[in-house]
PDB file of C-alpha atoms and ligand atoms in Angstrom:
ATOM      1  CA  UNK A   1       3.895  -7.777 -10.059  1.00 92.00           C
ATOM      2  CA  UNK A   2       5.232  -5.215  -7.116  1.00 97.00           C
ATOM      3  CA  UNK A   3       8.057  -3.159  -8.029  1.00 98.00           C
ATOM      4  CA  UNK A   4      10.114  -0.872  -5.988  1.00 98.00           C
ATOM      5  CA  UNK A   5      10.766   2.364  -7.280  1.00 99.00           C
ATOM      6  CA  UNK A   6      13.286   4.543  -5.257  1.00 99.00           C
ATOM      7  CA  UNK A   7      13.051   8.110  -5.439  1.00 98.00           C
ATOM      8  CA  UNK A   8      16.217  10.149  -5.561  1.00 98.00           C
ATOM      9  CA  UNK A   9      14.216  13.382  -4.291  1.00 98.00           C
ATOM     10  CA  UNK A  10      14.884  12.358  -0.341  1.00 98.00           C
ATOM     11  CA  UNK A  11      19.087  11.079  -1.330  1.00 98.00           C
ATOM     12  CA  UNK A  12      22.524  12.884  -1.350  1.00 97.00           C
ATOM     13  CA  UNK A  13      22.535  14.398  -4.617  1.00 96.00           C
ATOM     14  CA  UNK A  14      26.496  14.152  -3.993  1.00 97.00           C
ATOM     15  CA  UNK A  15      26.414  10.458  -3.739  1.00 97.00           C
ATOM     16  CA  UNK A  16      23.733   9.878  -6.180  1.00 98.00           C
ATOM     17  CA  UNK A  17      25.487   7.131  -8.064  1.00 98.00           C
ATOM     18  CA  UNK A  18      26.277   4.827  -5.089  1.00 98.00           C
ATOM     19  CA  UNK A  19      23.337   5.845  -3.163  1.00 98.00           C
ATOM     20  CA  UNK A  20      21.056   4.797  -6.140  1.00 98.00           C
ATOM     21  CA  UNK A  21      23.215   1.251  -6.620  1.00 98.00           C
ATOM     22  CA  UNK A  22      22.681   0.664  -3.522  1.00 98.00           C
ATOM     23  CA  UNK A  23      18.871   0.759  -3.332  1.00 98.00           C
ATOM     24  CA  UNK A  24      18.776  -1.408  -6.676  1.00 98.00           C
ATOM     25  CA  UNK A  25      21.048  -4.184  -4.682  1.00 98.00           C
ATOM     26  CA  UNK A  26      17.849  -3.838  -2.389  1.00 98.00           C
ATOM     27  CA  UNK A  27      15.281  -4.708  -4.733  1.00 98.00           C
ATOM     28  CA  UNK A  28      14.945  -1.045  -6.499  1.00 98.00           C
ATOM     29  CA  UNK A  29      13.700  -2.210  -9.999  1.00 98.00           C
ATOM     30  CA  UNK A  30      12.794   1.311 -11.455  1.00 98.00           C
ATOM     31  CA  UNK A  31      14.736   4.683 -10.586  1.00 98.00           C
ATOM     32  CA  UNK A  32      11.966   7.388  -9.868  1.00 99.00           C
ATOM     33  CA  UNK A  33      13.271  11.231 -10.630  1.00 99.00           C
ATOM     34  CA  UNK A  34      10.824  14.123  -9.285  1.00 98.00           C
ATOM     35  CA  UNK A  35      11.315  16.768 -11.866  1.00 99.00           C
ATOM     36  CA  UNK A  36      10.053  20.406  -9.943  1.00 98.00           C
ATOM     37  CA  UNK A  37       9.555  23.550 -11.661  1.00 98.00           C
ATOM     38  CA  UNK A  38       8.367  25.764  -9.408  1.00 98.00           C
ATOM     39  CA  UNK A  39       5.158  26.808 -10.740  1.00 98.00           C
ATOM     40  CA  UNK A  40       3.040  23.436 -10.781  1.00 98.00           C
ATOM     41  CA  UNK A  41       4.672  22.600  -7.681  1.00 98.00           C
ATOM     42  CA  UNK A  42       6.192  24.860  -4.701  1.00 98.00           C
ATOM     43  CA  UNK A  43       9.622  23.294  -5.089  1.00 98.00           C
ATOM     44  CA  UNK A  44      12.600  23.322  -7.791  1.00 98.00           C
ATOM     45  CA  UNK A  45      14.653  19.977  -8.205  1.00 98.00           C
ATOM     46  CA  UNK A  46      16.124  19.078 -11.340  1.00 98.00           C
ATOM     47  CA  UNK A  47      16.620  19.320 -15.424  1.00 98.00           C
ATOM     48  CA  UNK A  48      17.375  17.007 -17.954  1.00 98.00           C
ATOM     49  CA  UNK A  49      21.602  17.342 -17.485  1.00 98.00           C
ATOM     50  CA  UNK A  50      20.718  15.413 -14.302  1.00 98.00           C
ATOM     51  CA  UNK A  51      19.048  12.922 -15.511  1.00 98.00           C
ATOM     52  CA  UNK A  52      21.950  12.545 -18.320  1.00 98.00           C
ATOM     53  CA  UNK A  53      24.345  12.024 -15.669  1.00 98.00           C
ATOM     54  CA  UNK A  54      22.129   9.214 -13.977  1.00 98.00           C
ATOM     55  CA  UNK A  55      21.641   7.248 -17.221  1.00 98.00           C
ATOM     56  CA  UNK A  56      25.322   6.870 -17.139  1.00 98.00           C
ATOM     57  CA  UNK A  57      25.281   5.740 -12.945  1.00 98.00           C
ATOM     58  CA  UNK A  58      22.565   2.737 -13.488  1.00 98.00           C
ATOM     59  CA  UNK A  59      21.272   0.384 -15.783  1.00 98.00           C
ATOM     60  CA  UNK A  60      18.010   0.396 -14.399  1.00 98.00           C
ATOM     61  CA  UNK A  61      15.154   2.481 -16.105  1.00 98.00           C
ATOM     62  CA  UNK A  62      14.375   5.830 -15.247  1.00 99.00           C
ATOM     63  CA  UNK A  63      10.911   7.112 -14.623  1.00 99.00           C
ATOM     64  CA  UNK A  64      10.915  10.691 -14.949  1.00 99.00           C
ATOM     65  CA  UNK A  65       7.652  12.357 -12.989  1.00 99.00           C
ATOM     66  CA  UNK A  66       7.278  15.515 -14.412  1.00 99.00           C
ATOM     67  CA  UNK A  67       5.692  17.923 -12.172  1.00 99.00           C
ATOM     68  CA  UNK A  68       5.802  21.041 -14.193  1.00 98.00           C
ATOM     69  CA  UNK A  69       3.968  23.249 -16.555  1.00 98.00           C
ATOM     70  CA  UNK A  70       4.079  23.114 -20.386  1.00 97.00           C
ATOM     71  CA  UNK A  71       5.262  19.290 -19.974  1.00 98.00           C
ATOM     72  CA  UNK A  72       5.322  19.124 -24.153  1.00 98.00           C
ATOM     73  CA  UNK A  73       8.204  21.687 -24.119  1.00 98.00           C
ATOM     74  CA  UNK A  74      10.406  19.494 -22.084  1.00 98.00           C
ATOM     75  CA  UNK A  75       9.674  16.183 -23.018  1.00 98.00           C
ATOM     76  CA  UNK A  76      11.893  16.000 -25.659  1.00 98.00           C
ATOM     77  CA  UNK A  77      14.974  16.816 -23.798  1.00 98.00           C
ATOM     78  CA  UNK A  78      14.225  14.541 -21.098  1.00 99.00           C
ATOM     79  CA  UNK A  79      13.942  11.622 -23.535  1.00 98.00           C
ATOM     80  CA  UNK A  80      17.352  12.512 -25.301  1.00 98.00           C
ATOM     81  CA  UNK A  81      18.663  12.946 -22.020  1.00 98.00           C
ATOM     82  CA  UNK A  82      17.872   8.924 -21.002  1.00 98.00           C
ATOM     83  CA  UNK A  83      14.341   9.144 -19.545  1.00 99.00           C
ATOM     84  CA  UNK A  84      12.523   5.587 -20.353  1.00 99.00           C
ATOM     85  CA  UNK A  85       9.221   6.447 -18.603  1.00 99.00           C
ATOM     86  CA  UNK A  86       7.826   9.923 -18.245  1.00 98.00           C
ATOM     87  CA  UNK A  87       4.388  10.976 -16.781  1.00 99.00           C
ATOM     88  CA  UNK A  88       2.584  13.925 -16.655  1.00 98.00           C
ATOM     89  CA  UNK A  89      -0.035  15.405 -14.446  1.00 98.00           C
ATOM     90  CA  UNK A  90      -2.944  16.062 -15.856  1.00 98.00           C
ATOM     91  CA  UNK A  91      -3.965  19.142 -13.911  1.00 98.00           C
ATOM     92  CA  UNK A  92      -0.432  20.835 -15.918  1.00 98.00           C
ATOM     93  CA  UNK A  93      -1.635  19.976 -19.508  1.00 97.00           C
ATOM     94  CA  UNK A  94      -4.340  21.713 -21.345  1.00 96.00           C
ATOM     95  CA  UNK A  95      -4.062  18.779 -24.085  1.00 98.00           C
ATOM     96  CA  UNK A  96      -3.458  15.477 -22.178  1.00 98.00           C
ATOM     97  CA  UNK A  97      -3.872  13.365 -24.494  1.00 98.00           C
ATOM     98  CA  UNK A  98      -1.192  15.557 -26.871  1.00 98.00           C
ATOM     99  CA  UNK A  99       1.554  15.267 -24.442  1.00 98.00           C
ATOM    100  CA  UNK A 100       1.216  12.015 -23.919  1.00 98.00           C
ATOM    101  CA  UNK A 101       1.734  10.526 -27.416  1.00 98.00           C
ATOM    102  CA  UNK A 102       4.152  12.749 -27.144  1.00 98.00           C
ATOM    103  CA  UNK A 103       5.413  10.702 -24.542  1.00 99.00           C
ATOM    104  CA  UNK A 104       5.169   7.743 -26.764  1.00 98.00           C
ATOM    105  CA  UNK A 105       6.225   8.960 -29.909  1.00 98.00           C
ATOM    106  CA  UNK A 106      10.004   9.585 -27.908  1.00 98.00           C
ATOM    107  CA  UNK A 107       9.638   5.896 -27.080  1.00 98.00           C
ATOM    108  CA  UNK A 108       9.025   6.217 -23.991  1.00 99.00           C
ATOM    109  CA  UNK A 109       6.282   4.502 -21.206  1.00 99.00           C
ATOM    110  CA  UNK A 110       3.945   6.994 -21.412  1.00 99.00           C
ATOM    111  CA  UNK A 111       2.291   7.612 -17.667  1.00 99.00           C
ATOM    112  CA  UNK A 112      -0.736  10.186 -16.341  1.00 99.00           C
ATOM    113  CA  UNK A 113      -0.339  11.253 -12.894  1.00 99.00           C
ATOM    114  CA  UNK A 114      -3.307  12.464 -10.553  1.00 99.00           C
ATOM    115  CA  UNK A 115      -2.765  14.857  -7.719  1.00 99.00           C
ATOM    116  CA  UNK A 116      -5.092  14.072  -4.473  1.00 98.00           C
ATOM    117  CA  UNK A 117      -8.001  15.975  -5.133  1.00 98.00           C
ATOM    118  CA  UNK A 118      -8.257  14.844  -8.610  1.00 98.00           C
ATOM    119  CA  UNK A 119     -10.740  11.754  -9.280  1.00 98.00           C
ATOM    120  CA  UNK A 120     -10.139   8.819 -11.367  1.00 98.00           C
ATOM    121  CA  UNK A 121     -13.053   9.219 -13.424  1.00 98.00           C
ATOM    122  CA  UNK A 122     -11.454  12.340 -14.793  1.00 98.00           C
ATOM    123  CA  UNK A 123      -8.809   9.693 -16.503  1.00 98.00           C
ATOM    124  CA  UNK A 124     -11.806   7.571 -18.815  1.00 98.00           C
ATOM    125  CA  UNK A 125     -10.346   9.230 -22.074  1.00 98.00           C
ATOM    126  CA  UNK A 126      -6.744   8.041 -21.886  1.00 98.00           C
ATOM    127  CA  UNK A 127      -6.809   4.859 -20.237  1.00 98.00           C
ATOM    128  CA  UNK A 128      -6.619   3.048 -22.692  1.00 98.00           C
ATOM    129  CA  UNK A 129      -3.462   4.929 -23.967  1.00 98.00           C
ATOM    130  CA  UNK A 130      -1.542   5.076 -20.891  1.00 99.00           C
ATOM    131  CA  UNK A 131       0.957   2.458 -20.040  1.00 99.00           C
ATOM    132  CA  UNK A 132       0.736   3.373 -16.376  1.00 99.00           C
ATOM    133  CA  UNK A 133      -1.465   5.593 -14.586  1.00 99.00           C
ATOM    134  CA  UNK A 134       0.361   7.086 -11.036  1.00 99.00           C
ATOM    135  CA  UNK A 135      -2.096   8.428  -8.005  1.00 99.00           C
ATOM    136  CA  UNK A 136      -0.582  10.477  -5.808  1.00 99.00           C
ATOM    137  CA  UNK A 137      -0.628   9.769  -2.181  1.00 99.00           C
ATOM    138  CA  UNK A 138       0.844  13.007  -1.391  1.00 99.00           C
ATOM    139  CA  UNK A 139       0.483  16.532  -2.629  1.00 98.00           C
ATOM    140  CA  UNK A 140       3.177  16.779  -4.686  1.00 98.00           C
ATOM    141  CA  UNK A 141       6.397  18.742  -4.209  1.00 98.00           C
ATOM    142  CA  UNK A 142       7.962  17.778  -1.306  1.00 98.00           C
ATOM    143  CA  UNK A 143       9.122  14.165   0.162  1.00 98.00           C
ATOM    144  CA  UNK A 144       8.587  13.182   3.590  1.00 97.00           C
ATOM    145  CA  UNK A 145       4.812  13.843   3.870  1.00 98.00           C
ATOM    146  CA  UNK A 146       2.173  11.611   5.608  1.00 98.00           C
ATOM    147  CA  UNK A 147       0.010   9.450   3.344  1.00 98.00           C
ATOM    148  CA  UNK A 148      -3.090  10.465   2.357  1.00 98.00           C
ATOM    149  CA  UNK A 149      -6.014   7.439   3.260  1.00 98.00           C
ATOM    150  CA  UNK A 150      -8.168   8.068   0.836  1.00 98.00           C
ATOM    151  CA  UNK A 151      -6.221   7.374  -2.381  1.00 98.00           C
ATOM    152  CA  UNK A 152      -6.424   3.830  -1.491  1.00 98.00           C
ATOM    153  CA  UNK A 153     -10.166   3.826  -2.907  1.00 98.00           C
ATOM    154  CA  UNK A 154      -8.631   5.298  -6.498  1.00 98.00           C
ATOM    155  CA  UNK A 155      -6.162   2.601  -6.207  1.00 98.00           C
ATOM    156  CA  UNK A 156      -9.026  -0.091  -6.149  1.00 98.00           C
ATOM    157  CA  UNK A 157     -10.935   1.745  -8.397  1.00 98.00           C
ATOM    158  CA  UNK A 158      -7.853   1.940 -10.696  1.00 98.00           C
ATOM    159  CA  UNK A 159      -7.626  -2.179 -10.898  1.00 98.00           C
ATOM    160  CA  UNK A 160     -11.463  -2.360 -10.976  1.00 98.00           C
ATOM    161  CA  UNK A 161     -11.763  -0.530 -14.091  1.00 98.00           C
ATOM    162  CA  UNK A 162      -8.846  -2.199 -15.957  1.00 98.00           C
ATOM    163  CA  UNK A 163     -10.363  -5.230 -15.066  1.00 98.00           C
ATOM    164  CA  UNK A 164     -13.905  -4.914 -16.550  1.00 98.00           C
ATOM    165  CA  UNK A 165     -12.382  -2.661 -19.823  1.00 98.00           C
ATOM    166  CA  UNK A 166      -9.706  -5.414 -20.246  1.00 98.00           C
ATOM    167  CA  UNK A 167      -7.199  -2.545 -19.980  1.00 98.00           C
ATOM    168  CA  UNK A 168      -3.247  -3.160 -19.206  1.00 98.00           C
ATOM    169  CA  UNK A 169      -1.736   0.037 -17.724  1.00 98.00           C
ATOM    170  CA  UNK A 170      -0.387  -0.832 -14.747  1.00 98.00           C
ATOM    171  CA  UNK A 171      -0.670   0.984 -11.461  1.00 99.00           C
ATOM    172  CA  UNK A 172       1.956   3.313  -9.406  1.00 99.00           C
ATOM    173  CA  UNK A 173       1.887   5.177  -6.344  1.00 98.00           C
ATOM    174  CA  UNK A 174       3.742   8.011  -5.044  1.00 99.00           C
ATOM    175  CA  UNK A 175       3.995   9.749  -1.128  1.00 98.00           C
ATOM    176  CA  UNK A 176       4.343   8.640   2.292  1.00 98.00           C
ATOM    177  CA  UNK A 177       4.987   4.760   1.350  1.00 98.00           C
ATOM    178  CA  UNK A 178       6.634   3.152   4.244  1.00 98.00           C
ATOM    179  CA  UNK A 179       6.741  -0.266   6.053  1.00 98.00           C
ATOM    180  CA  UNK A 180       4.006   1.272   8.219  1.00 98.00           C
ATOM    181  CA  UNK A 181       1.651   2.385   5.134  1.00 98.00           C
ATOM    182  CA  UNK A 182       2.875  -0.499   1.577  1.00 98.00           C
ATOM    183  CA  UNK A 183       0.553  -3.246   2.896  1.00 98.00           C
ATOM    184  CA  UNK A 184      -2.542  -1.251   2.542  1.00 98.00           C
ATOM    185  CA  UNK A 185      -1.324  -0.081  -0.843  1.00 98.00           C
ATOM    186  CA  UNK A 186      -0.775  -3.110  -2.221  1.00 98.00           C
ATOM    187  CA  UNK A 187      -3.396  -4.499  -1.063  1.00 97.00           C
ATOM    188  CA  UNK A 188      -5.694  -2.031  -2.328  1.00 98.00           C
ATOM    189  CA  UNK A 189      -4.095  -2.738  -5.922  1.00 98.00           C
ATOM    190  CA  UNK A 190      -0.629  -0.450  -5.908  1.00 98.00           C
ATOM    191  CA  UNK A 191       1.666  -2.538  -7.860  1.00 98.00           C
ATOM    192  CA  UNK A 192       5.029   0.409  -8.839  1.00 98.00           C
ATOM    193  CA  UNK A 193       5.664   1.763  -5.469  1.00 98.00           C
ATOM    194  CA  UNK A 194       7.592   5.080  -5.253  1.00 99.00           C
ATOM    195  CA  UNK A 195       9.348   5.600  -2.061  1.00 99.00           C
ATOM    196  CA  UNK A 196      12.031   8.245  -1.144  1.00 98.00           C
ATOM    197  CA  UNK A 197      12.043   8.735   2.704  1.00 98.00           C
ATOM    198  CA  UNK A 198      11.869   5.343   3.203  1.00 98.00           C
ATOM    199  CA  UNK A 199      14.762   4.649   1.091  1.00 98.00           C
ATOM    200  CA  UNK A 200      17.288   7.712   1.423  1.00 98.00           C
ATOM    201  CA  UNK A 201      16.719   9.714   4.634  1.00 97.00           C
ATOM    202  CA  UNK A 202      18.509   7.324   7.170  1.00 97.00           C
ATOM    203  CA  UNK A 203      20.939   4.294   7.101  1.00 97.00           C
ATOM    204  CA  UNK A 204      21.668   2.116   4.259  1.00 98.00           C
ATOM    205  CA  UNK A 205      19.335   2.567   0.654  1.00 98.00           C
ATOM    206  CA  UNK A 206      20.422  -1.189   0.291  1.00 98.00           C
ATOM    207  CA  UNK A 207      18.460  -2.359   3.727  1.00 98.00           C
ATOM    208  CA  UNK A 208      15.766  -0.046   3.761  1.00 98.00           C
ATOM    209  CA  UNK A 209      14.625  -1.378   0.108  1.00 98.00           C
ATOM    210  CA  UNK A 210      15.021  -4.742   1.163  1.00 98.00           C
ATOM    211  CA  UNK A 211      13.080  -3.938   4.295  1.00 98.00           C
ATOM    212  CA  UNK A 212      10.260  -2.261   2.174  1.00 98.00           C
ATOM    213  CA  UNK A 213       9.920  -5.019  -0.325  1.00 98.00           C
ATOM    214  CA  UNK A 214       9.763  -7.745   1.947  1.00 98.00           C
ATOM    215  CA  UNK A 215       6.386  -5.713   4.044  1.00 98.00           C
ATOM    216  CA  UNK A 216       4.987  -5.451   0.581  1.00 98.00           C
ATOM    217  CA  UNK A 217       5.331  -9.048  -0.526  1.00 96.00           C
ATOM    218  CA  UNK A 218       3.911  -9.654   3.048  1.00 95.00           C
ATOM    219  CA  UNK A 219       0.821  -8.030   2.022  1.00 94.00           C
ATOM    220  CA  UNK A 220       0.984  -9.615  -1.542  1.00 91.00           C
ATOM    221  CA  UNK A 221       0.663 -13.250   0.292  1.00 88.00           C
ATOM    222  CA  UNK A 222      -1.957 -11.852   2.964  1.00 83.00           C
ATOM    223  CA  UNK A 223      -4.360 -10.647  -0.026  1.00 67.00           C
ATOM    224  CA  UNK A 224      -4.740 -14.574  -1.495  1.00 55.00           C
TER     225      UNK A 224
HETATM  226  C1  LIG B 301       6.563  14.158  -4.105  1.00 95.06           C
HETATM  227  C2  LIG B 301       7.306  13.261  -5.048  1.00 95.06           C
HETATM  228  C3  LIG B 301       7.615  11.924  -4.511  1.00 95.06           C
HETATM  229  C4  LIG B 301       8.462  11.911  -3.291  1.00 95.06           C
HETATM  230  C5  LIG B 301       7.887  10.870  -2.415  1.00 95.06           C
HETATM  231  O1  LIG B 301       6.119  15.268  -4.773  1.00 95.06           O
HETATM  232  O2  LIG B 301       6.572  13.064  -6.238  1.00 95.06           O
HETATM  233  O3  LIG B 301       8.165  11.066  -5.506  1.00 95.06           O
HETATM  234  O4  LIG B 301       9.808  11.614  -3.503  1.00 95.06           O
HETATM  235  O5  LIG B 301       8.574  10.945  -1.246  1.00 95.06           O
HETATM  236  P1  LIG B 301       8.232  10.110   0.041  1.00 95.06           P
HETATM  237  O6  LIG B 301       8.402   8.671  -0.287  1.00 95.06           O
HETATM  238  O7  LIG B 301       9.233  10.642   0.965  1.00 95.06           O
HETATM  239  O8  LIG B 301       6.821  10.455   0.444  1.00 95.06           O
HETATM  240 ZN1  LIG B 302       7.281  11.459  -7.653  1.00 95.06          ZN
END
């Protein structure tokens, strides 16, 4: 199943609330907040009091993408603070597989995120604890960026895999997904799409979702 998964990174932190309704009037199933530290990433963003304050603003869950160090020392807090999934990158964890039944034991989905230059095959010992496993298309840190080709092979190698180990995490992506760039990604087996520029940077969250969803369902049909 595709889902839509607006990220707040490119919106008006000032309008968050109604910016973020918006987009899930357009389809937006899943709320995706980039947490920044800078030191995994070369950007600083937001804390756990944010995400507090969103938890109140939607219904919808929030997927909390944690691109910092020492992941295990924050998880907690984000979970109190109303976090439902949470993934971490497994170049910022010396013990992957400790932060994320961490990640589970908070009750949360528990994801593992992959930066670019990071293969797949580096993921064989946790897929089958992972609900969701989330390839970046971007080098983290910043929205806006151009889409980087080749993670559509991890994508398909993603869905290969689950298929022959009977697995059921499912698959997200994250950077550069527009109308121009979501029908290769679903077709290559992207299935949670991320997408902040597309969503916040111009005109209405509401029509720009809409307008995202309907290319990827395009693509869905296509692929049968
Ligand atoms: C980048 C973030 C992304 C970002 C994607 O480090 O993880 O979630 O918001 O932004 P776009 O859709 O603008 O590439
Ligand atoms: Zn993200």
């Amino acid at each position: 199943m595709i889902e839509l998964a607006p990220s707040i990174l490119s919106a008006d932190f000032a309008r968050l609330g109604e910016q973020v309704n918006r987009a899930a009037e357009g389809g937006g199933t899943l709320i995706h907040v980039d947490v920044m530290d800078g030191h995994f990433v070369p950007n600083i963003t937001l804390g756990p009091q944010l995400v507090k304050s969103l938890r109140k603003a939607t219904k919808l869950p929030l997927d909390c993408h944690l691109m910092i160090e020492n992941p295990d020392l924050y998880i907690p807090a984000f979970a109190d603070a109303g976090a439902d999934w949470m993934s971490v990158h497994l170049e910022a964890t010396r013990h992957l597989d400790r932060s994320l039944n961490l990640v589970k034991t908070h009750g949360c989905q528990a994801g593992v995120v992959i930066n670019p230059a990071t293969p797949v095959d580096m993921l064989s010992e946790v897929l089958d604890i992972v609900d969701y496993v989330l390839v970046m298309s971007v080098n983290p840190g910043f929205g806006a960026q151009p889409f980087l080709p080749h993670s559509l092979d991890k994508l398909r190698k993603l869905r290969n895999l689950r298929e022959h180990k009977g697995l059921g995490y499912r698959i997200e992506v994250d950077g550069g997904i527009s109308v121009d760039t979501v029908g290769r990604v679903v077709r290559a087996g992207g299935e949670i799409l991320v997408a902040g520029n597309a969503v916040f940077s111009h005109g209405d969250p509401k029509i720009n979702a809409q307008t995202l969803l309907k290319a990827a369902l395009e693509a869905t049909l296509q692929q049968v």
